[in-house]
mmCIF file of C-alpha atoms in Angstrom:
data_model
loop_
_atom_site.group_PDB
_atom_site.id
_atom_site.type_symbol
_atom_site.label_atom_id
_atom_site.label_comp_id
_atom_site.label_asym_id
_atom_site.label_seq_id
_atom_site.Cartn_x
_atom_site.Cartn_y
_atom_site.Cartn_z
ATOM 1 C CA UNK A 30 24.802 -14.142 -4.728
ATOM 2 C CA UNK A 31 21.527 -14.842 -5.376
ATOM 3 C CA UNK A 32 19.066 -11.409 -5.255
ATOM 4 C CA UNK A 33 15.858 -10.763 -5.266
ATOM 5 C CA UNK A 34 15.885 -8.771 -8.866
ATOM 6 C CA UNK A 35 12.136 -8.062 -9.205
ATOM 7 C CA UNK A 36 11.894 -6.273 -6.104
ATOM 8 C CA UNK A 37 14.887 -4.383 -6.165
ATOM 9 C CA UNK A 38 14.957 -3.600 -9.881
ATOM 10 C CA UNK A 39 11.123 -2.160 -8.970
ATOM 11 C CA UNK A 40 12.898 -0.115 -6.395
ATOM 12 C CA UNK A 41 15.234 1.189 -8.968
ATOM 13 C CA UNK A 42 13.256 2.016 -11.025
ATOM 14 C CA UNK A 43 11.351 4.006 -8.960
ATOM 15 C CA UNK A 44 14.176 5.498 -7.836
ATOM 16 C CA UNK A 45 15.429 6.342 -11.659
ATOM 17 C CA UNK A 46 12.235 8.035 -12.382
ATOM 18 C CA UNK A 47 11.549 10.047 -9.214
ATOM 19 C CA UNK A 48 12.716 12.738 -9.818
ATOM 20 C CA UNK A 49 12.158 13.584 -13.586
ATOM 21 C CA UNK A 50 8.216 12.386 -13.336
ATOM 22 C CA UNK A 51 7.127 15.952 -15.257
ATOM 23 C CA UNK A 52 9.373 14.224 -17.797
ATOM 24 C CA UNK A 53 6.528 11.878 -18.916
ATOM 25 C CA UNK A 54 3.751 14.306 -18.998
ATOM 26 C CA UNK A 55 4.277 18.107 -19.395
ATOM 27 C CA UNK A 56 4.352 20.295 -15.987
ATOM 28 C CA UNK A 57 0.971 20.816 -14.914
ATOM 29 C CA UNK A 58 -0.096 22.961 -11.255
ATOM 30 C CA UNK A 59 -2.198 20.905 -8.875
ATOM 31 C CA UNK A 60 -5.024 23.765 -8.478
ATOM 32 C CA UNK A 61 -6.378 25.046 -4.568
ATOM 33 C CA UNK A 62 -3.471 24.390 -2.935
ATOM 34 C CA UNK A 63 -3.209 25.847 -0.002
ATOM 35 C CA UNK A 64 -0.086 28.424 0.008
ATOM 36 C CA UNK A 65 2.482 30.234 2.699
ATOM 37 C CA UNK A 66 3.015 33.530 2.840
ATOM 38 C CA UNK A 67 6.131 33.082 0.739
ATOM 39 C CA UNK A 68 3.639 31.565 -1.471
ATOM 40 C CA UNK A 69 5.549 27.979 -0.845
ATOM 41 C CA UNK A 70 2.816 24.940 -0.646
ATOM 42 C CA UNK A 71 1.543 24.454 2.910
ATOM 43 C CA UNK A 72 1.275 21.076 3.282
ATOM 44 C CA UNK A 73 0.002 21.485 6.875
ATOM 45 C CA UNK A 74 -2.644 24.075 5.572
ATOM 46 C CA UNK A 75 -6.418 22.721 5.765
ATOM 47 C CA UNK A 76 -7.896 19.263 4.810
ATOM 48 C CA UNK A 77 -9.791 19.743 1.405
ATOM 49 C CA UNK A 78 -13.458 18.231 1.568
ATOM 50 C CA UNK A 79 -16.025 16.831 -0.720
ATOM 51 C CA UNK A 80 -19.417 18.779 -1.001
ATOM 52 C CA UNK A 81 -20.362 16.545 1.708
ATOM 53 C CA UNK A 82 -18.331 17.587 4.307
ATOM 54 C CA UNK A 83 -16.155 14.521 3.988
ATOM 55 C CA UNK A 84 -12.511 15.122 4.076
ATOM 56 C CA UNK A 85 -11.374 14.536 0.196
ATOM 57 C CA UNK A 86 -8.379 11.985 -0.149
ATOM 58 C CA UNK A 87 -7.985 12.656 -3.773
ATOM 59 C CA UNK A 88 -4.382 13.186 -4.787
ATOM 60 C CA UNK A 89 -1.418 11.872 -6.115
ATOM 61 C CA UNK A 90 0.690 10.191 -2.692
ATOM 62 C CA UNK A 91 4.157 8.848 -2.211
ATOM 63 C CA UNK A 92 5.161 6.640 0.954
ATOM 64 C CA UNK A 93 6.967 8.823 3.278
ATOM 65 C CA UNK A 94 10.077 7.086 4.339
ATOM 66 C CA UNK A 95 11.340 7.792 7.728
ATOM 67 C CA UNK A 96 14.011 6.240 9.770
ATOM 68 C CA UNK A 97 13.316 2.711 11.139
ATOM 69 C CA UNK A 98 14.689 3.707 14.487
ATOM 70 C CA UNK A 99 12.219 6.612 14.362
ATOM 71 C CA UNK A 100 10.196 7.177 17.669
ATOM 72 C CA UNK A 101 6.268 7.406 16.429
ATOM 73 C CA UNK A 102 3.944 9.503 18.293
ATOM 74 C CA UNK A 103 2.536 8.458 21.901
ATOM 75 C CA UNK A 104 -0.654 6.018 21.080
ATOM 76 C CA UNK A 105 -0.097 5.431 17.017
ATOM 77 C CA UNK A 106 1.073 1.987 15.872
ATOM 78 C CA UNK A 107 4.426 1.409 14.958
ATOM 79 C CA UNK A 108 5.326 1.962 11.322
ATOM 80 C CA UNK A 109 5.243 -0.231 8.521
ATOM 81 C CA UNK A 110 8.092 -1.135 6.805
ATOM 82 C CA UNK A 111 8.419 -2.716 3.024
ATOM 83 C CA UNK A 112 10.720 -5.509 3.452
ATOM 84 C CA UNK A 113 9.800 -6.834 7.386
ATOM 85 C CA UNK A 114 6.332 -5.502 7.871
ATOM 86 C CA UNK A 115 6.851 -6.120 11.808
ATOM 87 C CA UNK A 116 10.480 -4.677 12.064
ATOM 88 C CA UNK A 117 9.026 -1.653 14.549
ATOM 89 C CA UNK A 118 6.923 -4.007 16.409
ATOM 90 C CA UNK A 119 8.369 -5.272 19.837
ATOM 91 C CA UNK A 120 10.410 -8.057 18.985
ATOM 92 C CA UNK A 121 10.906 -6.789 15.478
ATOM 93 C CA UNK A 122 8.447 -9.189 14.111
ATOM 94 C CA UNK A 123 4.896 -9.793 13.922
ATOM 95 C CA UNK A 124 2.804 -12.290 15.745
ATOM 96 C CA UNK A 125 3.213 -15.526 13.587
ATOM 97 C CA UNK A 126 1.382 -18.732 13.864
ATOM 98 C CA UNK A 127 4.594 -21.381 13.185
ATOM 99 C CA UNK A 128 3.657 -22.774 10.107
ATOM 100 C CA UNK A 129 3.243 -19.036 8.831
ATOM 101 C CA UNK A 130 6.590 -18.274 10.346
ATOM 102 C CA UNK A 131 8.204 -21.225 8.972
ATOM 103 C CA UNK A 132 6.318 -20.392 5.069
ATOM 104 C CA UNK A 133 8.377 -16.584 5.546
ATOM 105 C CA UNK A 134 11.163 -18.160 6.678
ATOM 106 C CA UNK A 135 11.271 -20.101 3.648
ATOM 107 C CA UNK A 136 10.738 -17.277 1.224
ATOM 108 C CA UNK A 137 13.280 -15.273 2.692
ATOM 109 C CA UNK A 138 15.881 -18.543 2.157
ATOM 110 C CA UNK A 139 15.099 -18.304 -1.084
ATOM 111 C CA UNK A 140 15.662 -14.456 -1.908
ATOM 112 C CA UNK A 141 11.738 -13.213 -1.953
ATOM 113 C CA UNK A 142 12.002 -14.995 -5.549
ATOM 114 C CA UNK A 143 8.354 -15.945 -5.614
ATOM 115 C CA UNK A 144 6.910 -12.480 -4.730
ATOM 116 C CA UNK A 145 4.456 -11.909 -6.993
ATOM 117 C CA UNK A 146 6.355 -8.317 -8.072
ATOM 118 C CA UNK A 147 8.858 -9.983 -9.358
ATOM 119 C CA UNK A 148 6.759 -11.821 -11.511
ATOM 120 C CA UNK A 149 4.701 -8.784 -12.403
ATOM 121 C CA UNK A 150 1.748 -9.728 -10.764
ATOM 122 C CA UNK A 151 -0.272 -7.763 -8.339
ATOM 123 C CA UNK A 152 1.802 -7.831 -5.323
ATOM 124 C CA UNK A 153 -1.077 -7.131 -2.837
ATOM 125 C CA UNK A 154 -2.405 -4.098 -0.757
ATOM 126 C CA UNK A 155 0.399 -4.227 2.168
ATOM 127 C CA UNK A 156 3.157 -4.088 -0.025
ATOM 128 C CA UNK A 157 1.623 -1.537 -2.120
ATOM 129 C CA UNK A 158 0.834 0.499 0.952
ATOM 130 C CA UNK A 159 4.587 0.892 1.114
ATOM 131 C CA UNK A 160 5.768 0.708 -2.451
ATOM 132 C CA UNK A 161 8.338 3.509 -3.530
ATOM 133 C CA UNK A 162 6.173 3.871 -6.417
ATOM 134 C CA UNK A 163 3.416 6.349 -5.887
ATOM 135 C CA UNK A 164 -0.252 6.159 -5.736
ATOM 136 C CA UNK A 165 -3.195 8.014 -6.999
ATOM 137 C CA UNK A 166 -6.590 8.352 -4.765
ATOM 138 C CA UNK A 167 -9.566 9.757 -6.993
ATOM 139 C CA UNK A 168 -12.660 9.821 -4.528
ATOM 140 C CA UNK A 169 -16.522 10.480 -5.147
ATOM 141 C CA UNK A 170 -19.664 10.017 -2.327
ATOM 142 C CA UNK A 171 -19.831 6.568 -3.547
ATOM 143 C CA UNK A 172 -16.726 4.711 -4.298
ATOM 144 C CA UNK A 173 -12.640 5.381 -3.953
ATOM 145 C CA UNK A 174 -10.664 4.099 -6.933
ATOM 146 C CA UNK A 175 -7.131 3.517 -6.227
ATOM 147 C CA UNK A 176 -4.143 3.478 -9.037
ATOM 148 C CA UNK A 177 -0.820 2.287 -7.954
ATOM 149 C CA UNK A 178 2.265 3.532 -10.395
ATOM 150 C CA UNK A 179 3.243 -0.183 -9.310
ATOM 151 C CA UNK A 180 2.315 -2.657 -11.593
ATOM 152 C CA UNK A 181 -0.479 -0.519 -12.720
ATOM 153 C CA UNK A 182 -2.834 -1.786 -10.185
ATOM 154 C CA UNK A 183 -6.412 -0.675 -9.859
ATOM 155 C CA UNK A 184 -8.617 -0.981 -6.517
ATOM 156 C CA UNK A 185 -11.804 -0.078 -5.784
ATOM 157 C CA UNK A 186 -13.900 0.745 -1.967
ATOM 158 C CA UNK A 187 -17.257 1.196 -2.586
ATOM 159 C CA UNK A 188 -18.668 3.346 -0.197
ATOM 160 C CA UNK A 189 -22.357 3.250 -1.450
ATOM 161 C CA UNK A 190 -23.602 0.973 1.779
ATOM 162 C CA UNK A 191 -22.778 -2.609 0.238
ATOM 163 C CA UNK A 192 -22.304 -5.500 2.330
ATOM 164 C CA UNK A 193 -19.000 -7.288 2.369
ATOM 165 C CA UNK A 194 -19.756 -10.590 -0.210
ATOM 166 C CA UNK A 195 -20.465 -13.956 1.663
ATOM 167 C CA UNK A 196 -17.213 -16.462 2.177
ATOM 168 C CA UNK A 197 -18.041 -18.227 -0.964
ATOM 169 C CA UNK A 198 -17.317 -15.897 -3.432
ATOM 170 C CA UNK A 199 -14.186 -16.196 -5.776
ATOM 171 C CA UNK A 200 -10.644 -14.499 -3.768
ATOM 172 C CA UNK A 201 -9.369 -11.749 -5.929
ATOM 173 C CA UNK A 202 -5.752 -10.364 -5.863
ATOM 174 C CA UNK A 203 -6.898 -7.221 -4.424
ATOM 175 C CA UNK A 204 -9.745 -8.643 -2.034
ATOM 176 C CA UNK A 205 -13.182 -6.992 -2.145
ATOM 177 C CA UNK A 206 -13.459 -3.445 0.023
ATOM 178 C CA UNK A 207 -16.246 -1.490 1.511
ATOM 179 C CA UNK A 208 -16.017 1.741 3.322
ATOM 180 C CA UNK A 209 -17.531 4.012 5.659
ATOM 181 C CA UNK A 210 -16.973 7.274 7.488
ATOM 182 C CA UNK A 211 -16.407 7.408 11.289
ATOM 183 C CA UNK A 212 -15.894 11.060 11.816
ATOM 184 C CA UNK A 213 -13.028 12.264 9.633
ATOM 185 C CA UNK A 214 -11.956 8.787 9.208
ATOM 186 C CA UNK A 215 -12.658 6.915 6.799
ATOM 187 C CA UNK A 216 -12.634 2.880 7.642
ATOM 188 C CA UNK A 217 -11.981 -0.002 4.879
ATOM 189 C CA UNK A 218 -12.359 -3.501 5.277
ATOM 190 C CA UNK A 219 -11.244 -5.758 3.002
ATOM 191 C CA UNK A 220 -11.949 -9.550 2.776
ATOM 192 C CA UNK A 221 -11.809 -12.787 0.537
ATOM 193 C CA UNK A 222 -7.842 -11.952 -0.529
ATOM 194 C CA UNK A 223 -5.910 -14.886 -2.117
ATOM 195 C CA UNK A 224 -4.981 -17.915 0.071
ATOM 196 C CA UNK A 225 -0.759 -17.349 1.063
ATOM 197 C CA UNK A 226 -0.614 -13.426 -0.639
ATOM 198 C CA UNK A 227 2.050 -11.814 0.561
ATOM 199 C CA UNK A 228 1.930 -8.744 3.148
ATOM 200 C CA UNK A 229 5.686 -7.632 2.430
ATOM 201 C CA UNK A 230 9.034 -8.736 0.596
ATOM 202 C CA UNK A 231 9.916 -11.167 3.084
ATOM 203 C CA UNK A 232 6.953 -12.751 2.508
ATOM 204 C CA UNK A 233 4.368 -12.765 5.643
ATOM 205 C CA UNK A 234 1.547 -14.299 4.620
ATOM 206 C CA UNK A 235 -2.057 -13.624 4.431
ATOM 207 C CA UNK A 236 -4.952 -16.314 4.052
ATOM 208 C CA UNK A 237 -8.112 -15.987 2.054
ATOM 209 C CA UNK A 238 -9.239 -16.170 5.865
ATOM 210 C CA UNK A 239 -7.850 -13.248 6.794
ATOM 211 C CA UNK A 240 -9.066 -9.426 6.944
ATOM 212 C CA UNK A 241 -8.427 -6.308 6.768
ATOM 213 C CA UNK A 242 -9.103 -3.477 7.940
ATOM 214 C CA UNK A 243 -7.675 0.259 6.961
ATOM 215 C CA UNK A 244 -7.940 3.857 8.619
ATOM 216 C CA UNK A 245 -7.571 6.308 6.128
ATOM 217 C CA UNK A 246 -6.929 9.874 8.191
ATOM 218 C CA UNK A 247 -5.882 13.167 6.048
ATOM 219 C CA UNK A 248 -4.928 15.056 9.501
ATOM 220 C CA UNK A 249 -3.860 18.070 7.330
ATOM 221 C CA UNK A 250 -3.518 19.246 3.404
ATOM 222 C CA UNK A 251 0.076 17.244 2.432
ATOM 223 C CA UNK A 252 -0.256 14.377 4.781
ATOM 224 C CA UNK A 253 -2.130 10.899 4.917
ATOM 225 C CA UNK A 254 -2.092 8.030 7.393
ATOM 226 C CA UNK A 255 -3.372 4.709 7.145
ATOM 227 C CA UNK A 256 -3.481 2.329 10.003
ATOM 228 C CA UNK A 257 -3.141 -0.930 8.810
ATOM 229 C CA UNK A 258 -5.315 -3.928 10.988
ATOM 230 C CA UNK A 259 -4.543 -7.499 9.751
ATOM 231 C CA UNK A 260 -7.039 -10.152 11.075
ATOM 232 C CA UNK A 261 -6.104 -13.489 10.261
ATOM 233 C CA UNK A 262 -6.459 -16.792 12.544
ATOM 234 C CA UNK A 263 -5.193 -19.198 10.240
ATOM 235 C CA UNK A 264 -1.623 -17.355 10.424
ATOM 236 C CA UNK A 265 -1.471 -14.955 13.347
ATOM 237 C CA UNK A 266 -1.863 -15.986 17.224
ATOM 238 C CA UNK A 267 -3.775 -11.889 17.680
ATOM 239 C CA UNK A 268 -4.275 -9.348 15.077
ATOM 240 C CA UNK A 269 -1.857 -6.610 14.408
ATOM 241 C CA UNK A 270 -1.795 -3.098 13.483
ATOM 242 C CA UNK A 271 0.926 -1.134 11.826
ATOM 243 C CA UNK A 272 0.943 2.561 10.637
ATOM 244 C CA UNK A 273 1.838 3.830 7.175
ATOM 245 C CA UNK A 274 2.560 7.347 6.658
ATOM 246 C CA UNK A 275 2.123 9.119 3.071
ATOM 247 C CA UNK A 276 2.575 12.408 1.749
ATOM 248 C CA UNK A 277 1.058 14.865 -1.158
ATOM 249 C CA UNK A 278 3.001 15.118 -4.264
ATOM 250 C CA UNK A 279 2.498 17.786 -6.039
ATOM 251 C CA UNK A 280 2.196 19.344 -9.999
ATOM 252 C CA UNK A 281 3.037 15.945 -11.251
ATOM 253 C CA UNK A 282 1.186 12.554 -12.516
ATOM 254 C CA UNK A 283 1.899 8.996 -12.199
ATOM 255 C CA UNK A 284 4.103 7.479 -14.970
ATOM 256 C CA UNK A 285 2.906 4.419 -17.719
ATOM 257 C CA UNK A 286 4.265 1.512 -15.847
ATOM 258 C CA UNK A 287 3.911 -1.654 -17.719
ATOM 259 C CA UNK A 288 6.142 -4.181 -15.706
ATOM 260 C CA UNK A 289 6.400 -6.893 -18.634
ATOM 261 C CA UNK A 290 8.028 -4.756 -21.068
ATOM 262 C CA UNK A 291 11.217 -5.448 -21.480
ATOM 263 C CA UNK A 292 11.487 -7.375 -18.624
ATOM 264 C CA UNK A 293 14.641 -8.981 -18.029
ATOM 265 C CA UNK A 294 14.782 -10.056 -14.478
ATOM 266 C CA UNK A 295 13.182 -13.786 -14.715
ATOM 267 C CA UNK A 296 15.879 -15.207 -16.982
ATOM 268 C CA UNK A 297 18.487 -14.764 -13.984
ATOM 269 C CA UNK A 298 16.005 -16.391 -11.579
ATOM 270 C CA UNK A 299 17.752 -19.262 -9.943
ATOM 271 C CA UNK A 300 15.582 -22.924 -10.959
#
């Protein structure tokens, strides 16, 4: 049976190293974090800010898997999931245009061999959003840099008051993302992606028409949720929004992932 071996063997690796991550870099304590009585970590303790009142996001974050049949609270978006993006939404898909449709539908016929993960390429911000493989946020006033343990990607939001660039501008991998605060929420939009990226293993696409839009809220110390807004025409008949949840990991550091060594999955790809 043919399988989708870049995905999976992404998975399993992640998997593999999850637990022993102080392995790969010697034990080290996260400092302030907010403690129990027991002196256990309080991950519903209070939000850490920036000197400018901002709640900080800064932290190492892993995707916090819950069940699919998992009721979500009254008025949030249903949750994201890695493989169907739209498996929570009513009618356990999301809202595609028929040529879109008929592109995933294709993908998924052929086993998700295409995905740009398991060719060790970015794999784009959706799927990243719900990779198994953690994330690190490092934020100042101006800008939010982004470092996935996943194919070592790097993003950046610039939160220093830039416009969004004009349509004409060269698509990147990652798109191009500006911020700002409303409240304690802090709002990304993201625009000019690359034409047909792909928003989960299945393969929903995304146009270089299409935007979005992310709502980064740190409602306590150990937890993070980001609802997800795609905008995108060309491939949906309405824009959608899906929730991902994350939470704080703690006294550890990402791990060197370099996907192309000793990569062994693309001689079994079928022709």
């Amino acid at each position: 049976m043919k399988r989708f071996l870049g995905c999976l063997g992404l998975i399993a690796v992640a998997g593999v190293f999850s637990a022993p991550v102080s392995a790969q870099w010697p034990a080290y304590p996260t400092p302030n974090v907010p403690r129990t009585a027991d002196g256990e970590p309080d991950l519903e303790g209070p939000v850490p800010r920036m000197p400018n009142g901002k709640p900080d996001l800064s932290g190492i974050w892993e995707n916090e898997r819950g069940s699919r049949d998992e009721e979500p609270p009254p008025g949030t978006p249903p949750r994201a999931t890695f493989f169907n993006l739209g498996a929570n939404m009513e009618g356990g898909q999301l809202p595609y245009l028929d040529w879109a449709r008929e592109l995933r539908d294709e993908r998924v016929a052929n086993d998700s061999k295409d995905n740009p993960d398991a060719h060790c390429l970015p794999m784009g911000l959706m799927q990243l959003h719900m990779h198994p493989q953690p994330r690190k946020i490092i934020q100042t006033d101006d800008l939010i840099v982004i470092l996935y343990e996943g194919n070592s990607g790097i993003r950046q939001i610039f939160l220093d008051g830039r416009p969004l660039p004009p349509p004409d501008v060269l698509p990147w991998w990652y798109g191009y993302s500006v911020g700002h605060w409303e409240g304690d929420t802090l709002v990304v939009e993201t625009v000019r992606l690359k034409d047909l990226g792909w928003l989960d293993v299945n393969g929903s696409p995304i146009t270089s028409e299409g935007r979005m839009i992310e709502r980064f809220t740190r409602p306590d110390y150990g937890h993070l949720h980001i609802d997800v807004t795609i905008v995108d025409p060309k491939a949906y008949s309405e824009p959608f929004t899906v929730r991902v949840n994350q939470r704080i990991m703690l006294d550890t550091e990402l791990i060197e992932f370099i996907c192309n060594e000793n990569e062994k999955s693309s001689q079994h790809y079928d022709p």
